[in-house]
mmCIF file with all atom_site columns, C-alpha atoms in Angstrom:
data_model
loop_
_atom_site.group_PDB
_atom_site.id
_atom_site.type_symbol
_atom_site.label_atom_id
_atom_site.label_alt_id
_atom_site.label_comp_id
_atom_site.label_asym_id
_atom_site.label_entity_id
_atom_site.label_seq_id
_atom_site.pdbx_PDB_ins_code
_atom_site.Cartn_x
_atom_site.Cartn_y
_atom_site.Cartn_z
_atom_site.occupancy
_atom_site.B_iso_or_equiv
_atom_site.pdbx_formal_charge
_atom_site.auth_seq_id
_atom_site.auth_comp_id
_atom_site.auth_asym_id
_atom_site.auth_atom_id
_atom_site.pdbx_PDB_model_num
ATOM 1   C CA . GLN P 1 1   ? -9.056  5.074   27.806  1.00 68.00 ? 1   GLN P CA 1
ATOM 2   C CA . ASN P 1 2   ? -10.156 3.119   24.723  1.00 75.00 ? 2   ASN P CA 1
ATOM 3   C CA . GLY P 1 3   ? -8.777  -0.284  25.559  1.00 77.00 ? 3   GLY P CA 1
ATOM 4   C CA . GLY P 1 4   ? -5.024  0.254   25.345  1.00 83.00 ? 4   GLY P CA 1
ATOM 5   C CA . SER P 1 5   ? -2.713  -0.552  28.225  1.00 89.00 ? 5   SER P CA 1
ATOM 6   C CA . ALA P 1 6   ? 0.937   -0.443  29.173  1.00 90.00 ? 6   ALA P CA 1
ATOM 7   C CA . GLN P 1 7   ? 1.181   -4.021  27.960  1.00 93.00 ? 7   GLN P CA 1
ATOM 8   C CA . THR P 1 8   ? -0.281  -3.311  24.507  1.00 93.00 ? 8   THR P CA 1
ATOM 9   C CA . GLU P 1 9   ? 1.862   -0.200  24.106  1.00 92.00 ? 9   GLU P CA 1
ATOM 10  C CA . ALA P 1 10  ? 4.942   -2.233  24.992  1.00 96.00 ? 10  ALA P CA 1
ATOM 11  C CA . SER P 1 11  ? 3.955   -4.774  22.339  1.00 96.00 ? 11  SER P CA 1
ATOM 12  C CA . VAL P 1 12  ? 3.665   -2.013  19.756  1.00 96.00 ? 12  VAL P CA 1
ATOM 13  C CA . ALA P 1 13  ? 7.071   -0.659  20.761  1.00 97.00 ? 13  ALA P CA 1
ATOM 14  C CA . ARG P 1 14  ? 8.672   -4.095  20.360  1.00 98.00 ? 14  ARG P CA 1
ATOM 15  C CA . ALA P 1 15  ? 6.997   -4.603  16.987  1.00 98.00 ? 15  ALA P CA 1
ATOM 16  C CA . LEU P 1 16  ? 8.223   -1.242  15.678  1.00 98.00 ? 16  LEU P CA 1
ATOM 17  C CA . ALA P 1 17  ? 11.749  -2.009  16.879  1.00 98.00 ? 17  ALA P CA 1
ATOM 18  C CA . TRP P 1 18  ? 11.596  -5.338  14.991  1.00 98.00 ? 18  TRP P CA 1
ATOM 19  C CA . LEU P 1 19  ? 10.387  -3.612  11.830  1.00 98.00 ? 19  LEU P CA 1
ATOM 20  C CA . ALA P 1 20  ? 13.130  -1.002  12.075  1.00 98.00 ? 20  ALA P CA 1
ATOM 21  C CA . ALA P 1 21  ? 15.776  -3.700  12.503  1.00 98.00 ? 21  ALA P CA 1
ATOM 22  C CA . HIS P 1 22  ? 14.558  -5.578  9.419   1.00 98.00 ? 22  HIS P CA 1
ATOM 23  C CA . GLN P 1 23  ? 14.330  -2.688  6.964   1.00 98.00 ? 23  GLN P CA 1
ATOM 24  C CA . SER P 1 24  ? 16.577  -2.979  3.925   1.00 98.00 ? 24  SER P CA 1
ATOM 25  C CA . ASP P 1 25  ? 19.209  -0.363  3.146   1.00 97.00 ? 25  ASP P CA 1
ATOM 26  C CA . ASP P 1 26  ? 17.168  0.977   0.217   1.00 98.00 ? 26  ASP P CA 1
ATOM 27  C CA . GLY P 1 27  ? 14.181  1.665   2.492   1.00 98.00 ? 27  GLY P CA 1
ATOM 28  C CA . ARG P 1 28  ? 11.961  -1.277  1.593   1.00 98.00 ? 28  ARG P CA 1
ATOM 29  C CA . TRP P 1 29  ? 10.847  -4.249  3.609   1.00 98.00 ? 29  TRP P CA 1
ATOM 30  C CA . ASN P 1 30  ? 12.035  -6.995  1.297   1.00 97.00 ? 30  ASN P CA 1
ATOM 31  C CA . VAL P 1 31  ? 9.556   -9.873  1.001   1.00 95.00 ? 31  VAL P CA 1
ATOM 32  C CA . ALA P 1 32  ? 12.168  -12.413 -0.122  1.00 91.00 ? 32  ALA P CA 1
ATOM 33  C CA . GLN P 1 33  ? 14.576  -11.552 2.690   1.00 93.00 ? 33  GLN P CA 1
ATOM 34  C CA . LEU P 1 34  ? 11.732  -11.786 5.203   1.00 92.00 ? 34  LEU P CA 1
ATOM 35  C CA . GLU P 1 35  ? 10.875  -15.257 3.822   1.00 88.00 ? 35  GLU P CA 1
ATOM 36  C CA . GLY P 1 36  ? 7.567   -14.256 2.299   1.00 86.00 ? 36  GLY P CA 1
ATOM 37  C CA . GLY P 1 37  ? 5.913   -16.049 -0.591  1.00 79.00 ? 37  GLY P CA 1
ATOM 38  C CA . LEU P 1 38  ? 6.894   -19.499 0.652   1.00 79.00 ? 38  LEU P CA 1
ATOM 39  C CA . GLU P 1 39  ? 3.399   -20.829 1.332   1.00 75.00 ? 39  GLU P CA 1
ATOM 40  C CA . PRO P 1 40  ? 2.895   -23.571 -1.307  1.00 75.00 ? 40  PRO P CA 1
ATOM 41  C CA . ARG P 1 41  ? -0.802  -24.349 -0.915  1.00 76.00 ? 41  ARG P CA 1
ATOM 42  C CA . THR P 1 42  ? -3.793  -22.889 0.920   1.00 75.00 ? 42  THR P CA 1
ATOM 43  C CA . ALA P 1 43  ? -7.154  -24.654 1.065   1.00 78.00 ? 43  ALA P CA 1
ATOM 44  C CA . GLY P 1 44  ? -6.021  -26.862 -1.809  1.00 79.00 ? 44  GLY P CA 1
ATOM 45  C CA . HIS P 1 45  ? -4.967  -23.961 -4.047  1.00 79.00 ? 45  HIS P CA 1
ATOM 46  C CA . ASP P 1 46  ? -1.461  -23.599 -5.444  1.00 78.00 ? 46  ASP P CA 1
ATOM 47  C CA . ARG P 1 47  ? -0.242  -20.213 -4.135  1.00 69.00 ? 47  ARG P CA 1
ATOM 48  C CA . GLN P 1 48  ? 2.488   -19.985 -6.817  1.00 74.00 ? 48  GLN P CA 1
ATOM 49  C CA . GLY P 1 49  ? 4.706   -17.899 -4.590  1.00 74.00 ? 49  GLY P CA 1
ATOM 50  C CA . ALA P 1 50  ? 1.996   -15.343 -3.817  1.00 76.00 ? 50  ALA P CA 1
ATOM 51  C CA . GLY P 1 51  ? 3.542   -12.294 -2.230  1.00 84.00 ? 51  GLY P CA 1
ATOM 52  C CA . ILE P 1 52  ? 6.919   -12.545 -3.938  1.00 88.00 ? 52  ILE P CA 1
ATOM 53  C CA . GLY P 1 53  ? 7.776   -9.119  -5.350  1.00 93.00 ? 53  GLY P CA 1
ATOM 54  C CA . ALA P 1 54  ? 5.169   -7.396  -3.174  1.00 95.00 ? 54  ALA P CA 1
ATOM 55  C CA . ASP P 1 55  ? 7.737   -5.117  -1.569  1.00 97.00 ? 55  ASP P CA 1
ATOM 56  C CA . THR P 1 56  ? 5.740   -1.922  -2.071  1.00 98.00 ? 56  THR P CA 1
ATOM 57  C CA . GLY P 1 57  ? 2.743   -3.448  -0.322  1.00 97.00 ? 57  GLY P CA 1
ATOM 58  C CA . VAL P 1 58  ? 4.731   -4.803  2.615   1.00 98.00 ? 58  VAL P CA 1
ATOM 59  C CA . THR P 1 59  ? 6.595   -1.511  2.885   1.00 98.00 ? 59  THR P CA 1
ATOM 60  C CA . GLY P 1 60  ? 3.268   0.320   2.930   1.00 98.00 ? 60  GLY P CA 1
ATOM 61  C CA . LEU P 1 61  ? 2.008   -1.892  5.756   1.00 98.00 ? 61  LEU P CA 1
ATOM 62  C CA . ALA P 1 62  ? 5.194   -1.368  7.771   1.00 98.00 ? 62  ALA P CA 1
ATOM 63  C CA . LEU P 1 63  ? 4.958   2.391   7.298   1.00 98.00 ? 63  LEU P CA 1
ATOM 64  C CA . LEU P 1 64  ? 1.313   2.379   8.391   1.00 98.00 ? 64  LEU P CA 1
ATOM 65  C CA . ALA P 1 65  ? 2.427   0.750   11.650  1.00 98.00 ? 65  ALA P CA 1
ATOM 66  C CA . PHE P 1 66  ? 4.940   3.538   12.302  1.00 98.00 ? 66  PHE P CA 1
ATOM 67  C CA . LEU P 1 67  ? 2.491   6.249   11.265  1.00 98.00 ? 67  LEU P CA 1
ATOM 68  C CA . GLY P 1 68  ? -0.229  4.740   13.441  1.00 96.00 ? 68  GLY P CA 1
ATOM 69  C CA . ALA P 1 69  ? 2.089   5.059   16.429  1.00 96.00 ? 69  ALA P CA 1
ATOM 70  C CA . GLY P 1 70  ? 2.739   8.722   15.627  1.00 96.00 ? 70  GLY P CA 1
ATOM 71  C CA . HIS P 1 71  ? 6.118   8.383   13.927  1.00 98.00 ? 71  HIS P CA 1
ATOM 72  C CA . THR P 1 72  ? 6.536   10.308  10.664  1.00 98.00 ? 72  THR P CA 1
ATOM 73  C CA . HIS P 1 73  ? 9.516   11.250  8.528   1.00 98.00 ? 73  HIS P CA 1
ATOM 74  C CA . LEU P 1 74  ? 9.534   14.607  10.327  1.00 98.00 ? 74  LEU P CA 1
ATOM 75  C CA . GLN P 1 75  ? 9.129   13.570  13.966  1.00 97.00 ? 75  GLN P CA 1
ATOM 76  C CA . GLY P 1 76  ? 9.478   10.593  16.267  1.00 97.00 ? 76  GLY P CA 1
ATOM 77  C CA . ASP P 1 77  ? 12.184  8.086   17.078  1.00 97.00 ? 77  ASP P CA 1
ATOM 78  C CA . TYR P 1 78  ? 11.822  6.361   13.701  1.00 98.00 ? 78  TYR P CA 1
ATOM 79  C CA . ARG P 1 79  ? 12.054  9.418   11.429  1.00 98.00 ? 79  ARG P CA 1
ATOM 80  C CA . ASP P 1 80  ? 14.833  7.915   9.338   1.00 98.00 ? 80  ASP P CA 1
ATOM 81  C CA . ASN P 1 81  ? 13.055  4.582   8.891   1.00 98.00 ? 81  ASN P CA 1
ATOM 82  C CA . VAL P 1 82  ? 9.858   6.284   7.786   1.00 98.00 ? 82  VAL P CA 1
ATOM 83  C CA . ARG P 1 83  ? 11.726  8.664   5.484   1.00 98.00 ? 83  ARG P CA 1
ATOM 84  C CA . ARG P 1 84  ? 13.584  5.846   3.748   1.00 98.00 ? 84  ARG P CA 1
ATOM 85  C CA . GLY P 1 85  ? 10.409  3.801   3.400   1.00 98.00 ? 85  GLY P CA 1
ATOM 86  C CA . LEU P 1 86  ? 8.545   6.719   1.851   1.00 98.00 ? 86  LEU P CA 1
ATOM 87  C CA . GLU P 1 87  ? 11.414  7.391   -0.542  1.00 98.00 ? 87  GLU P CA 1
ATOM 88  C CA . PHE P 1 88  ? 11.338  3.767   -1.662  1.00 98.00 ? 88  PHE P CA 1
ATOM 89  C CA . LEU P 1 89  ? 7.621   4.103   -2.433  1.00 98.00 ? 89  LEU P CA 1
ATOM 90  C CA . LEU P 1 90  ? 8.070   7.415   -4.226  1.00 98.00 ? 90  LEU P CA 1
ATOM 91  C CA . ASN P 1 91  ? 10.792  5.889   -6.388  1.00 98.00 ? 91  ASN P CA 1
ATOM 92  C CA . SER P 1 92  ? 8.555   2.874   -7.117  1.00 98.00 ? 92  SER P CA 1
ATOM 93  C CA . GLN P 1 93  ? 5.581   4.839   -8.444  1.00 98.00 ? 93  GLN P CA 1
ATOM 94  C CA . ASP P 1 94  ? 5.199   4.529   -12.202 1.00 97.00 ? 94  ASP P CA 1
ATOM 95  C CA . ARG P 1 95  ? 3.983   7.108   -14.719 1.00 96.00 ? 95  ARG P CA 1
ATOM 96  C CA . ARG P 1 96  ? 0.383   5.912   -14.333 1.00 95.00 ? 96  ARG P CA 1
ATOM 97  C CA . GLY P 1 97  ? 0.444   6.594   -10.598 1.00 96.00 ? 97  GLY P CA 1
ATOM 98  C CA . SER P 1 98  ? 0.538   2.899   -9.723  1.00 97.00 ? 98  SER P CA 1
ATOM 99  C CA . LEU P 1 99  ? 2.565   1.717   -6.746  1.00 98.00 ? 99  LEU P CA 1
ATOM 100 C CA . GLU P 1 100 ? 2.441   -1.963  -7.670  1.00 96.00 ? 100 GLU P CA 1
ATOM 101 C CA . GLY P 1 101 ? 6.224   -2.151  -8.081  1.00 96.00 ? 101 GLY P CA 1
ATOM 102 C CA . GLN P 1 102 ? 7.393   -5.652  -8.991  1.00 94.00 ? 102 GLN P CA 1
ATOM 103 C CA . ALA P 1 103 ? 4.299   -7.403  -7.641  1.00 92.00 ? 103 ALA P CA 1
ATOM 104 C CA . ARG P 1 104 ? 2.840   -10.326 -9.564  1.00 87.00 ? 104 ARG P CA 1
ATOM 105 C CA . LEU P 1 105 ? -0.673  -10.338 -11.003 1.00 79.00 ? 105 LEU P CA 1
ATOM 106 C CA . PHE P 1 106 ? -2.805  -11.034 -7.953  1.00 83.00 ? 106 PHE P CA 1
ATOM 107 C CA . ALA P 1 107 ? -0.784  -8.723  -5.699  1.00 90.00 ? 107 ALA P CA 1
ATOM 108 C CA . LYS P 1 108 ? -0.555  -5.669  -7.970  1.00 92.00 ? 108 LYS P CA 1
ATOM 109 C CA . MET P 1 109 ? -3.654  -3.773  -6.830  1.00 93.00 ? 109 MET P CA 1
ATOM 110 C CA . TYR P 1 110 ? -3.159  -4.832  -3.211  1.00 94.00 ? 110 TYR P CA 1
ATOM 111 C CA . CYS P 1 111 ? 0.349   -3.377  -3.267  1.00 96.00 ? 111 CYS P CA 1
ATOM 112 C CA . HIS P 1 112 ? -0.896  -0.189  -4.847  1.00 97.00 ? 112 HIS P CA 1
ATOM 113 C CA . GLY P 1 113 ? -3.582  0.129   -2.193  1.00 96.00 ? 113 GLY P CA 1
ATOM 114 C CA . MET P 1 114 ? -1.307  -0.471  0.782   1.00 97.00 ? 114 MET P CA 1
ATOM 115 C CA . ALA P 1 115 ? 1.507   1.729   -0.495  1.00 98.00 ? 115 ALA P CA 1
ATOM 116 C CA . GLY P 1 116 ? -0.852  4.471   -1.635  1.00 98.00 ? 116 GLY P CA 1
ATOM 117 C CA . LEU P 1 117 ? -2.581  4.600   1.739   1.00 98.00 ? 117 LEU P CA 1
ATOM 118 C CA . ALA P 1 118 ? 0.781   4.896   3.503   1.00 98.00 ? 118 ALA P CA 1
ATOM 119 C CA . LEU P 1 119 ? 1.784   7.837   1.302   1.00 98.00 ? 119 LEU P CA 1
ATOM 120 C CA . SER P 1 120 ? -1.583  9.500   1.794   1.00 97.00 ? 120 SER P CA 1
ATOM 121 C CA . GLU P 1 121 ? -1.544  9.082   5.570   1.00 97.00 ? 121 GLU P CA 1
ATOM 122 C CA . ALA P 1 122 ? 2.015   10.442  5.742   1.00 98.00 ? 122 ALA P CA 1
ATOM 123 C CA . TYR P 1 123 ? 0.907   13.454  3.720   1.00 97.00 ? 123 TYR P CA 1
ATOM 124 C CA . ALA P 1 124 ? -2.167  13.935  5.934   1.00 96.00 ? 124 ALA P CA 1
ATOM 125 C CA . MET P 1 125 ? -0.053  13.822  9.097   1.00 97.00 ? 125 MET P CA 1
ATOM 126 C CA . THR P 1 126 ? 2.691   16.157  7.919   1.00 97.00 ? 126 THR P CA 1
ATOM 127 C CA . GLY P 1 127 ? 1.405   18.264  5.037   1.00 96.00 ? 127 GLY P CA 1
ATOM 128 C CA . ASP P 1 128 ? 4.777   17.675  3.344   1.00 97.00 ? 128 ASP P CA 1
ATOM 129 C CA . SER P 1 129 ? 4.326   19.070  -0.145  1.00 96.00 ? 129 SER P CA 1
ATOM 130 C CA . ARG P 1 130 ? 6.875   16.605  -1.537  1.00 96.00 ? 130 ARG P CA 1
ATOM 131 C CA . LEU P 1 131 ? 4.276   13.866  -1.109  1.00 98.00 ? 131 LEU P CA 1
ATOM 132 C CA . LYS P 1 132 ? 1.309   15.688  -2.597  1.00 96.00 ? 132 LYS P CA 1
ATOM 133 C CA . ASP P 1 133 ? 1.752   14.831  -6.276  1.00 96.00 ? 133 ASP P CA 1
ATOM 134 C CA . ALA P 1 134 ? 2.446   11.181  -5.496  1.00 97.00 ? 134 ALA P CA 1
ATOM 135 C CA . VAL P 1 135 ? -0.733  10.960  -3.417  1.00 97.00 ? 135 VAL P CA 1
ATOM 136 C CA . ARG P 1 136 ? -2.766  12.715  -6.117  1.00 96.00 ? 136 ARG P CA 1
ATOM 137 C CA . ASN P 1 137 ? -1.423  10.348  -8.768  1.00 96.00 ? 137 ASN P CA 1
ATOM 138 C CA . ALA P 1 138 ? -2.033  7.274   -6.612  1.00 97.00 ? 138 ALA P CA 1
ATOM 139 C CA . ALA P 1 139 ? -5.617  8.342   -5.904  1.00 96.00 ? 139 ALA P CA 1
ATOM 140 C CA . ALA P 1 140 ? -6.211  9.055   -9.593  1.00 96.00 ? 140 ALA P CA 1
ATOM 141 C CA . PHE P 1 141 ? -4.920  5.599   -10.485 1.00 96.00 ? 141 PHE P CA 1
ATOM 142 C CA . SER P 1 142 ? -7.281  4.019   -7.958  1.00 95.00 ? 142 SER P CA 1
ATOM 143 C CA . ALA P 1 143 ? -10.223 6.029   -9.277  1.00 94.00 ? 143 ALA P CA 1
ATOM 144 C CA . ALA P 1 144 ? -9.480  5.063   -12.871 1.00 93.00 ? 144 ALA P CA 1
ATOM 145 C CA . ALA P 1 145 ? -9.008  1.410   -11.901 1.00 92.00 ? 145 ALA P CA 1
ATOM 146 C CA . GLN P 1 146 ? -12.581 1.164   -10.612 1.00 90.00 ? 146 GLN P CA 1
ATOM 147 C CA . HIS P 1 147 ? -14.958 -0.752  -12.867 1.00 87.00 ? 147 HIS P CA 1
ATOM 148 C CA . SER P 1 148 ? -17.291 1.795   -14.443 1.00 85.00 ? 148 SER P CA 1
ATOM 149 C CA . VAL P 1 149 ? -20.411 -0.376  -14.211 1.00 83.00 ? 149 VAL P CA 1
ATOM 150 C CA . THR P 1 150 ? -20.078 -2.515  -11.080 1.00 81.00 ? 150 THR P CA 1
ATOM 151 C CA . GLY P 1 151 ? -18.180 0.062   -9.027  1.00 83.00 ? 151 GLY P CA 1
ATOM 152 C CA . GLY P 1 152 ? -15.751 -2.564  -7.796  1.00 84.00 ? 152 GLY P CA 1
ATOM 153 C CA . TRP P 1 153 ? -12.040 -3.263  -8.021  1.00 88.00 ? 153 TRP P CA 1
ATOM 154 C CA . ARG P 1 154 ? -10.258 -6.505  -8.811  1.00 81.00 ? 154 ARG P CA 1
ATOM 155 C CA . TYR P 1 155 ? -6.721  -7.632  -9.629  1.00 79.00 ? 155 TYR P CA 1
ATOM 156 C CA . LEU P 1 156 ? -6.235  -5.397  -12.667 1.00 78.00 ? 156 LEU P CA 1
ATOM 157 C CA . PRO P 1 157 ? -7.521  -1.896  -13.460 1.00 80.00 ? 157 PRO P CA 1
ATOM 158 C CA . ALA P 1 158 ? -11.174 -1.921  -14.583 1.00 75.00 ? 158 ALA P CA 1
ATOM 159 C CA . GLN P 1 159 ? -11.273 -5.728  -14.476 1.00 76.00 ? 159 GLN P CA 1
ATOM 160 C CA . PRO P 1 160 ? -14.900 -6.949  -14.398 1.00 73.00 ? 160 PRO P CA 1
ATOM 161 C CA . GLY P 1 161 ? -16.118 -9.315  -11.725 1.00 66.00 ? 161 GLY P CA 1
ATOM 162 C CA . ASP P 1 162 ? -16.812 -12.974 -12.305 1.00 63.00 ? 162 ASP P CA 1
ATOM 163 C CA . SER P 1 163 ? -20.516 -12.882 -13.140 1.00 56.00 ? 163 SER P CA 1
ATOM 164 C CA . SER P 1 164 ? -20.778 -16.674 -13.110 1.00 50.00 ? 164 SER P CA 1
ATOM 165 C CA . ALA P 1 165 ? -19.821 -16.602 -9.437  1.00 48.00 ? 165 ALA P CA 1
ATOM 166 C CA . GLY P 1 166 ? -22.055 -13.627 -8.727  1.00 49.00 ? 166 GLY P CA 1
ATOM 167 C CA . SER P 1 167 ? -19.015 -11.454 -8.053  1.00 56.00 ? 167 SER P CA 1
ATOM 168 C CA . LEU P 1 168 ? -19.031 -7.758  -8.856  1.00 65.00 ? 168 LEU P CA 1
ATOM 169 C CA . GLY P 1 169 ? -15.530 -7.223  -7.561  1.00 69.00 ? 169 GLY P CA 1
ATOM 170 C CA . ASP P 1 170 ? -13.187 -8.109  -4.743  1.00 75.00 ? 170 ASP P CA 1
ATOM 171 C CA . MET P 1 171 ? -14.142 -6.621  -1.378  1.00 83.00 ? 171 MET P CA 1
ATOM 172 C CA . SER P 1 172 ? -10.616 -6.741  0.012   1.00 83.00 ? 172 SER P CA 1
ATOM 173 C CA . GLN P 1 173 ? -9.413  -4.763  -3.008  1.00 85.00 ? 173 GLN P CA 1
ATOM 174 C CA . HIS P 1 174 ? -12.404 -2.472  -2.615  1.00 87.00 ? 174 HIS P CA 1
ATOM 175 C CA . GLY P 1 175 ? -11.422 -1.616  0.935   1.00 92.00 ? 175 GLY P CA 1
ATOM 176 C CA . TRP P 1 176 ? -7.850  -0.608  0.141   1.00 94.00 ? 176 TRP P CA 1
ATOM 177 C CA . GLN P 1 177 ? -8.824  1.543   -2.834  1.00 94.00 ? 177 GLN P CA 1
ATOM 178 C CA . VAL P 1 178 ? -11.617 3.300   -0.943  1.00 94.00 ? 178 VAL P CA 1
ATOM 179 C CA . MET P 1 179 ? -9.233  4.032   1.927   1.00 95.00 ? 179 MET P CA 1
ATOM 180 C CA . ILE P 1 180 ? -6.767  5.694   -0.464  1.00 95.00 ? 180 ILE P CA 1
ATOM 181 C CA . LEU P 1 181 ? -9.522  7.847   -1.936  1.00 95.00 ? 181 LEU P CA 1
ATOM 182 C CA . LYS P 1 182 ? -10.938 8.773   1.476   1.00 95.00 ? 182 LYS P CA 1
ATOM 183 C CA . SER P 1 183 ? -7.548  9.541   2.997   1.00 96.00 ? 183 SER P CA 1
ATOM 184 C CA . ALA P 1 184 ? -6.573  11.688  0.017   1.00 95.00 ? 184 ALA P CA 1
ATOM 185 C CA . LYS P 1 185 ? -9.892  13.529  0.130   1.00 94.00 ? 185 LYS P CA 1
ATOM 186 C CA . LEU P 1 186 ? -9.491  14.290  3.835   1.00 94.00 ? 186 LEU P CA 1
ATOM 187 C CA . SER P 1 187 ? -6.108  15.789  2.945   1.00 91.00 ? 187 SER P CA 1
ATOM 188 C CA . GLY P 1 188 ? -7.701  18.039  0.336   1.00 92.00 ? 188 GLY P CA 1
ATOM 189 C CA . ILE P 1 189 ? -6.868  15.922  -2.721  1.00 92.00 ? 189 ILE P CA 1
ATOM 190 C CA . THR P 1 190 ? -9.743  14.917  -4.960  1.00 82.00 ? 190 THR P CA 1
ATOM 191 C CA . ALA P 1 191 ? -9.076  12.118  -7.418  1.00 72.00 ? 191 ALA P CA 1
ATOM 192 C CA . VAL P 1 192 ? -10.198 12.775  -10.973 1.00 65.00 ? 192 VAL P CA 1
ATOM 193 C CA . ARG P 1 193 ? -11.331 9.700   -12.836 1.00 59.00 ? 193 ARG P CA 1
ATOM 194 C CA . THR P 1 194 ? -9.783  9.753   -16.285 1.00 49.00 ? 194 THR P CA 1
ATOM 195 C CA . ALA P 1 195 ? -11.743 8.636   -19.322 1.00 39.00 ? 195 ALA P CA 1
ATOM 196 C CA . ALA P 1 196 ? -8.903  6.530   -20.656 1.00 38.00 ? 196 ALA P CA 1
ATOM 197 C CA . ARG P 1 197 ? -8.270  3.196   -18.983 1.00 45.00 ? 197 ARG P CA 1
ATOM 198 C CA . HIS P 1 198 ? -4.865  2.274   -17.691 1.00 48.00 ? 198 HIS P CA 1
ATOM 199 C CA . PRO P 1 199 ? -3.366  -0.741  -19.399 1.00 46.00 ? 199 PRO P CA 1
ATOM 200 C CA . PRO P 1 200 ? -2.496  -3.655  -17.059 1.00 44.00 ? 200 PRO P CA 1
#
């Protein structure tokens, strides 16, 4: 009705089967095993292995694909895959609420955003109370990581934009963090911005 077809649905089915077949035993989608972080240079910039260690982010993206197709840890053909992926994320969340895992500097907030959105969407779809605290903590981390003056997000919590370049923040970071906060709010979780800043 809205542009999908048997062909696009078949493509989604094949993609989910590929993701399921390439999930690690501990529930993550392992960037190194999937040959991520190998791009040496982009537009003349040294990538320095960007993406290596970003397992929570990649796992979040994979889970969002399953969730978007209606598969949760409670129903669907990929229940076990989704369950193991969610457990990996839950076990990766630190005491601050961050889901950055082992990501390097420039990937930390991206990983938090992607993983946090996956947890929040899983909670919204199932109402599973086991996810609620993790979603609340992830949303609180995102709220506290916002710059108090510019309203933006960058690579580290409360990091200011580059004023010399006219930047108030990073719009791709902005999008992920706003989606966590919106998803959590729609599930009945309101993030409370703490006065104290999280250390990087």
